[in-house]
XYZ file of C-alpha atoms in Angstrom:
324
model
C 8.300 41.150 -1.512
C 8.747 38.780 1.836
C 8.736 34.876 1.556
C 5.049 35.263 2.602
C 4.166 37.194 -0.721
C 6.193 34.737 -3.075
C 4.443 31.852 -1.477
C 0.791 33.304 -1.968
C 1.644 34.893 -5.885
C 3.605 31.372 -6.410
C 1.894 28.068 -7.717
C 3.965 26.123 -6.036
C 2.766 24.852 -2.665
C 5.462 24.295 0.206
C 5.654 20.400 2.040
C 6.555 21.786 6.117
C 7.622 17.894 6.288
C 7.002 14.919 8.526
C 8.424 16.748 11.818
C 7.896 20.535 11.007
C 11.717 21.998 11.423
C 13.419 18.486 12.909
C 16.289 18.605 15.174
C 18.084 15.612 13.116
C 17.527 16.160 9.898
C 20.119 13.684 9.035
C 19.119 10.764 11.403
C 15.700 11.271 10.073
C 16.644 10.666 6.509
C 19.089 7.899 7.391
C 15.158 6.005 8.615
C 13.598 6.706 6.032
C 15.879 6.089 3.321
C 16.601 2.225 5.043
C 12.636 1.579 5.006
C 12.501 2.619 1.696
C 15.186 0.978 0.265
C 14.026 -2.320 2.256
C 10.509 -1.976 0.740
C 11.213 -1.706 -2.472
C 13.809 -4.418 -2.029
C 11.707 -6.657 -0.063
C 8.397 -6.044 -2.982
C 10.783 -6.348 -6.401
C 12.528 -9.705 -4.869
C 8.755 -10.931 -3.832
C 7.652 -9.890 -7.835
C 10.958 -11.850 -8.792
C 10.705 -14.870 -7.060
C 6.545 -15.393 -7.615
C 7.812 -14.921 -11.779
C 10.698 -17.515 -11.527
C 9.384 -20.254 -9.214
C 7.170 -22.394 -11.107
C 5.453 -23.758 -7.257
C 4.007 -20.015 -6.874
C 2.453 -19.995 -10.275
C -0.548 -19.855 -8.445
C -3.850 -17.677 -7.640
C -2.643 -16.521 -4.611
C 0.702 -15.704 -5.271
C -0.397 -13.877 -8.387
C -2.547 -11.343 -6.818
C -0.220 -11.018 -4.008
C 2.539 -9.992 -6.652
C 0.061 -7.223 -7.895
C 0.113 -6.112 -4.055
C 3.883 -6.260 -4.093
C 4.030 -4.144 -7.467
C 1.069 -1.576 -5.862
C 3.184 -1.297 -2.484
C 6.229 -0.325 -5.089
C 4.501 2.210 -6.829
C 2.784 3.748 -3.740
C 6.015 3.766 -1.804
C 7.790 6.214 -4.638
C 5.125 8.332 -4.830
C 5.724 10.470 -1.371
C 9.419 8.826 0.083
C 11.783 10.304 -2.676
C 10.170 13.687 -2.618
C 9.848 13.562 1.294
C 13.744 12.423 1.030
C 14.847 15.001 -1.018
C 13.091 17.930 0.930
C 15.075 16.394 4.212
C 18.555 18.130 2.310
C 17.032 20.729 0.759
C 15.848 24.068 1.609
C 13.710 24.583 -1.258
C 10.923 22.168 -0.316
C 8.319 23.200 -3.257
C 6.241 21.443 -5.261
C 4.547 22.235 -8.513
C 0.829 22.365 -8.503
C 0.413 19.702 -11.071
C 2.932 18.040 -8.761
C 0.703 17.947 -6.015
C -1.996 17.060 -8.430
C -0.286 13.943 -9.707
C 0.464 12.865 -5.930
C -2.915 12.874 -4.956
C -4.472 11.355 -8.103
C -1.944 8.210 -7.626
C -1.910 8.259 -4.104
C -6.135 7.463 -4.073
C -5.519 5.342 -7.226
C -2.886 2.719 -5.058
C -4.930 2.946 -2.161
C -8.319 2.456 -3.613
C -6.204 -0.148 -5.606
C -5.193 -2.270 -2.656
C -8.457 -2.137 -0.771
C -10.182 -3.849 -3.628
C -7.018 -5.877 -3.900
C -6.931 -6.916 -0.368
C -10.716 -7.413 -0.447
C -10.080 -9.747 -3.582
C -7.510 -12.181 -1.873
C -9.724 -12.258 1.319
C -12.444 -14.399 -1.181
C -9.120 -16.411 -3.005
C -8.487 -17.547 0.698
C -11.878 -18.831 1.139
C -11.962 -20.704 -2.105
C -8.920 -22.534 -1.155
C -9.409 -23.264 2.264
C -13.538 -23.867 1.980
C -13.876 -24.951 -1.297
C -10.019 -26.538 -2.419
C -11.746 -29.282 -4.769
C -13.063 -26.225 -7.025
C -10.476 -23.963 -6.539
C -8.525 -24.395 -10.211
C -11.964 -23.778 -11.192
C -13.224 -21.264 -9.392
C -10.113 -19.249 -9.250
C -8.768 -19.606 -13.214
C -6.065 -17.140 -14.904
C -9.324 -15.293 -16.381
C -11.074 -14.591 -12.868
C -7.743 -13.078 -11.240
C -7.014 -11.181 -14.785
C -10.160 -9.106 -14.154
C -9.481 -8.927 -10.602
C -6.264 -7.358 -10.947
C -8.027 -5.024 -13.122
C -10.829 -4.545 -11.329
C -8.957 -3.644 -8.807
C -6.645 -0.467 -10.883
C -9.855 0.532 -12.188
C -11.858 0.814 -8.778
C -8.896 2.866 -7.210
C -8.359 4.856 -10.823
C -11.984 5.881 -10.445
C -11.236 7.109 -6.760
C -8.431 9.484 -8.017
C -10.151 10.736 -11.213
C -12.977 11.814 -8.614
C -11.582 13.708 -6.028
C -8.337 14.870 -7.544
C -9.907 17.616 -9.646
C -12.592 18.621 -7.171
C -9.736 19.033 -4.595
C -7.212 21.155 -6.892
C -10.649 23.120 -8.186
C -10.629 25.461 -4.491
C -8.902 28.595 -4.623
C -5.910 28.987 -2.679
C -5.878 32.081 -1.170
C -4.072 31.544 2.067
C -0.256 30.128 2.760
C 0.993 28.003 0.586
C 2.823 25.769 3.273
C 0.966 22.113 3.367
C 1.428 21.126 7.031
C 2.409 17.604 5.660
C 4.890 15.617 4.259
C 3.547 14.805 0.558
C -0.184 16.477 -1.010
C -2.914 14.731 1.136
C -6.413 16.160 0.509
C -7.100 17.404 4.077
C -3.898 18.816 4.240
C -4.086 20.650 1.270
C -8.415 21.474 1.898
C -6.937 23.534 4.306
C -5.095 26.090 2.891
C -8.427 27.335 0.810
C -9.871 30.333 1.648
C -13.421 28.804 1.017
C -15.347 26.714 2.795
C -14.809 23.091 2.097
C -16.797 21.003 4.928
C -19.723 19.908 2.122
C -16.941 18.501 -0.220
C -15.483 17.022 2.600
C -18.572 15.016 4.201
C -18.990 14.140 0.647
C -15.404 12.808 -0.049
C -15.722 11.029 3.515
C -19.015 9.335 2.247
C -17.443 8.453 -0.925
C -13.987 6.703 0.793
C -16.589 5.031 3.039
C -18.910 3.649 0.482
C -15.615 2.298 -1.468
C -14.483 0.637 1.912
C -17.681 -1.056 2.029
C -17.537 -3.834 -0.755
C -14.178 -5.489 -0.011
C -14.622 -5.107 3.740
C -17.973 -7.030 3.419
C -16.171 -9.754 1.115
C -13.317 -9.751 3.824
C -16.364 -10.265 6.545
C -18.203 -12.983 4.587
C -14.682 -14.788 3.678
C -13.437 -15.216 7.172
C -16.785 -15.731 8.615
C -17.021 -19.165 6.361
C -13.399 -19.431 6.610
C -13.600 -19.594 10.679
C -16.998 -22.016 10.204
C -14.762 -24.593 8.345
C -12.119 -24.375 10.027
C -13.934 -25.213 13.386
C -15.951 -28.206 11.857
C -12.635 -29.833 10.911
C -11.205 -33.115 12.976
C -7.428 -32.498 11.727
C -5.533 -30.520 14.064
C -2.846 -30.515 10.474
C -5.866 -29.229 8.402
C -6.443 -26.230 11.028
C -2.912 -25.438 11.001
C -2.743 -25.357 6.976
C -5.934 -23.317 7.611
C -4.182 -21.093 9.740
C -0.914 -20.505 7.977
C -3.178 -20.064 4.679
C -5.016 -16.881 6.127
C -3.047 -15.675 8.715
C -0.533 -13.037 6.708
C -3.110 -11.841 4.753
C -4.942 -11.096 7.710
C -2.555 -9.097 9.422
C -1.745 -7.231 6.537
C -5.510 -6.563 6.289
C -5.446 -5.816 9.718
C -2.597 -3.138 9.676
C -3.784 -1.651 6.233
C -7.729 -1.267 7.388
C -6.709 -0.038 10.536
C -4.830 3.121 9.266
C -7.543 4.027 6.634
C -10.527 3.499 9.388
C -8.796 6.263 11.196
C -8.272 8.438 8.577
C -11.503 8.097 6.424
C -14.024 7.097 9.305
C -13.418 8.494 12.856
C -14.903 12.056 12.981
C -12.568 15.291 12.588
C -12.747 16.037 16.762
C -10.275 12.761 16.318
C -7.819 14.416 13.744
C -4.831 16.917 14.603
C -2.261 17.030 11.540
C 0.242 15.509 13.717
C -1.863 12.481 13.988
C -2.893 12.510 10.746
C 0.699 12.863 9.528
C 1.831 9.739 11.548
C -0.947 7.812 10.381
C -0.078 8.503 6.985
C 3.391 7.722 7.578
C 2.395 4.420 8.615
C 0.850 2.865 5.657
C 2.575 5.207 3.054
C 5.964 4.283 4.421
C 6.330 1.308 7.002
C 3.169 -0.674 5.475
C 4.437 -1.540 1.683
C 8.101 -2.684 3.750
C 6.007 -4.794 5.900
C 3.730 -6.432 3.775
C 6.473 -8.502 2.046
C 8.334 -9.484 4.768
C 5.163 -10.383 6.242
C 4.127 -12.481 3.492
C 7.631 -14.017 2.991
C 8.472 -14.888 6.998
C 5.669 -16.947 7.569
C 4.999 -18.305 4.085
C 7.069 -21.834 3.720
C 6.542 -21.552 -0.180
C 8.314 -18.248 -0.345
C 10.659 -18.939 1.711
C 11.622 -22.327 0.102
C 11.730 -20.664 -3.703
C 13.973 -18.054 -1.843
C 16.518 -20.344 -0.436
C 16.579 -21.710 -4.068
C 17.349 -18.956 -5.387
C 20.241 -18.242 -2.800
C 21.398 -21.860 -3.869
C 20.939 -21.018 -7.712
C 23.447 -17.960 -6.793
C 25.409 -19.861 -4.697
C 26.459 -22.726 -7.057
C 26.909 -20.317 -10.048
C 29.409 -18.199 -7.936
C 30.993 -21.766 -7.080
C 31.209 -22.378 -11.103
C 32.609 -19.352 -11.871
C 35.322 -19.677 -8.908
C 36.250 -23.228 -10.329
C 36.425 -21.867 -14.338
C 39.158 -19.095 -12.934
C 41.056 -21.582 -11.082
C 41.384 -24.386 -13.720
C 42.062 -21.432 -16.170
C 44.846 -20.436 -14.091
């Protein structure tokens, strides 16, 4: 029985990769392994320094640690499996495999839309509204936020994951792709699956809808305020208050417009598969370092920490000398 034969009898599908059959296999992993390793770097040292620095004990900093701990999970889901098919030959995975990828995949993406969406209306309590912002924005409020937020992009995954691994897969088995996206895998079934797919479409569209129209609204009052103010210092606070979180929003939104919006004369999988590499792979290392270089607070309880380190290293130095 040929490859072919196994592939079609197996339940394993096959991953073809990021670059189908690349000419530096090593190179490639060397880039991929740094991003990771800087994302999940750059998001557990955000988590760390939001939980030790009382100054970013704060509404904004909490939700943006839930992004930081989303952008962690979402990161492992495809990069070590994408890594480890780079030195291997056997590039398999397990149909529940594939299941589970999916399932968290939609969960951390529906996750940080609503997320994203969330901090978009904390922004415009601060900056519009700063008398009643303790008020407005208590630990309550961003509790069920957070929540809200797992549970909106839970519902997502418990939708379309079982409706997607349902089709029969009577074709190859080789997913022209470098981790289990639906479209990828829709087309290896041997049925017809453009009804399920307007449908999903619809669906990721309709989700879209709510926090981009809270993200509208926000900035709309945001920009109002901000142009009826005398202080050239307040417009600057104004600015450096909103301005991350609107690139990130920017970047993020962008990436799932194309994918869940444009119509499919716009997708080839080599488009789709550097799209997806974008915000599976290069946007949870960004957002961090996007946050933390032009955030003064972060920065500031960062270079404390350095200092913390610093003069504990110094102790420990001294103790060995007098010792000796």
């Amino acid at each position: 029985m040929g490859m072919e034969g196994l592939l079609q009898n197996s339940t394993n599908f096959v991953l073809t990769g990021l670059i189908t059959h690349p000419a530096f296999p090593g190179l490639l992993f060397a880039i991929v392994f740094s991003i990771f390793v800087v994302a999940i770097t750059a998001n557990v040292l955000m988590i760390l320094l939001i939980h030790v620095d009382s100054r970013l004990h704060t509404p904004m900093y909490f939700l943006l640690s839930q992004l930081s701990i989303m952008d962690t999970i979402y990161i492992c889901i495809t990069v070590p499996k994408m890594l480890q098919d780079l030195l291997s030959k056997d590039k398999t995975i397990s149909f529940l495999g594939c299941a589970l990828q999916i399932f968290l995949y939609l969960t951390l993406i529906g996750g940080e839309f609503f997320l994203l969406g969330l901090m978009a209306y904390d922004r415009y309590v601060a900056v519009c509204d700063p008398l009643r912002y303790p008020l407005l924005m208590n630990r309550r409020l961003c509790l069920f936020m957070v929540l809200g937020s797992w549970a909106g992009g839970s519902l997502d995954g418990f939708m379309l994951t079982p409706v997607t691994m349902s089709f029969p897969f009577c074709s190859s088995r080789e997913i022209n792709h470098f981790f289990c996206e639906i479209p990828a895998v829709l087309r290896l079934s041997c049925t017809d699956t453009s009804l399920y797919e307007t449908l999903m479409y619809a669906c990721c569209v309709l989700m879209l809808l709510p926090p981009l129209s809270v993200i509208s609204v926000s900035y709309t009052r945001i920009l109002l305020t901000v142009h009826r103010m005398n202080s050239a210092e307040g417009r600057r606070k104004a600015f450096a208050t909103c301005s991350s979180h609107v690139t990130v929003v920017s970047m993020f939104y962008g990436a799932a417009f194309y994918t869940n919006v444009l119509p499919h004369s716009y997708h080839t999988p080599e488009k789709d598969k550097v799209v997806s590499a974008f915000y599976t792979i290069l946007t949870p290392m960004l957002n961090p370092l996007i946050y933390s270089l032009r955030n003064q607070e972060v920065a500031a309880a960062l270079r404390k920490v350095l200092g913390r380190c610093g003069s504990s290293q110094s102790i420990r130095v001294g103790t060995v000398i007098r010792k000796d």
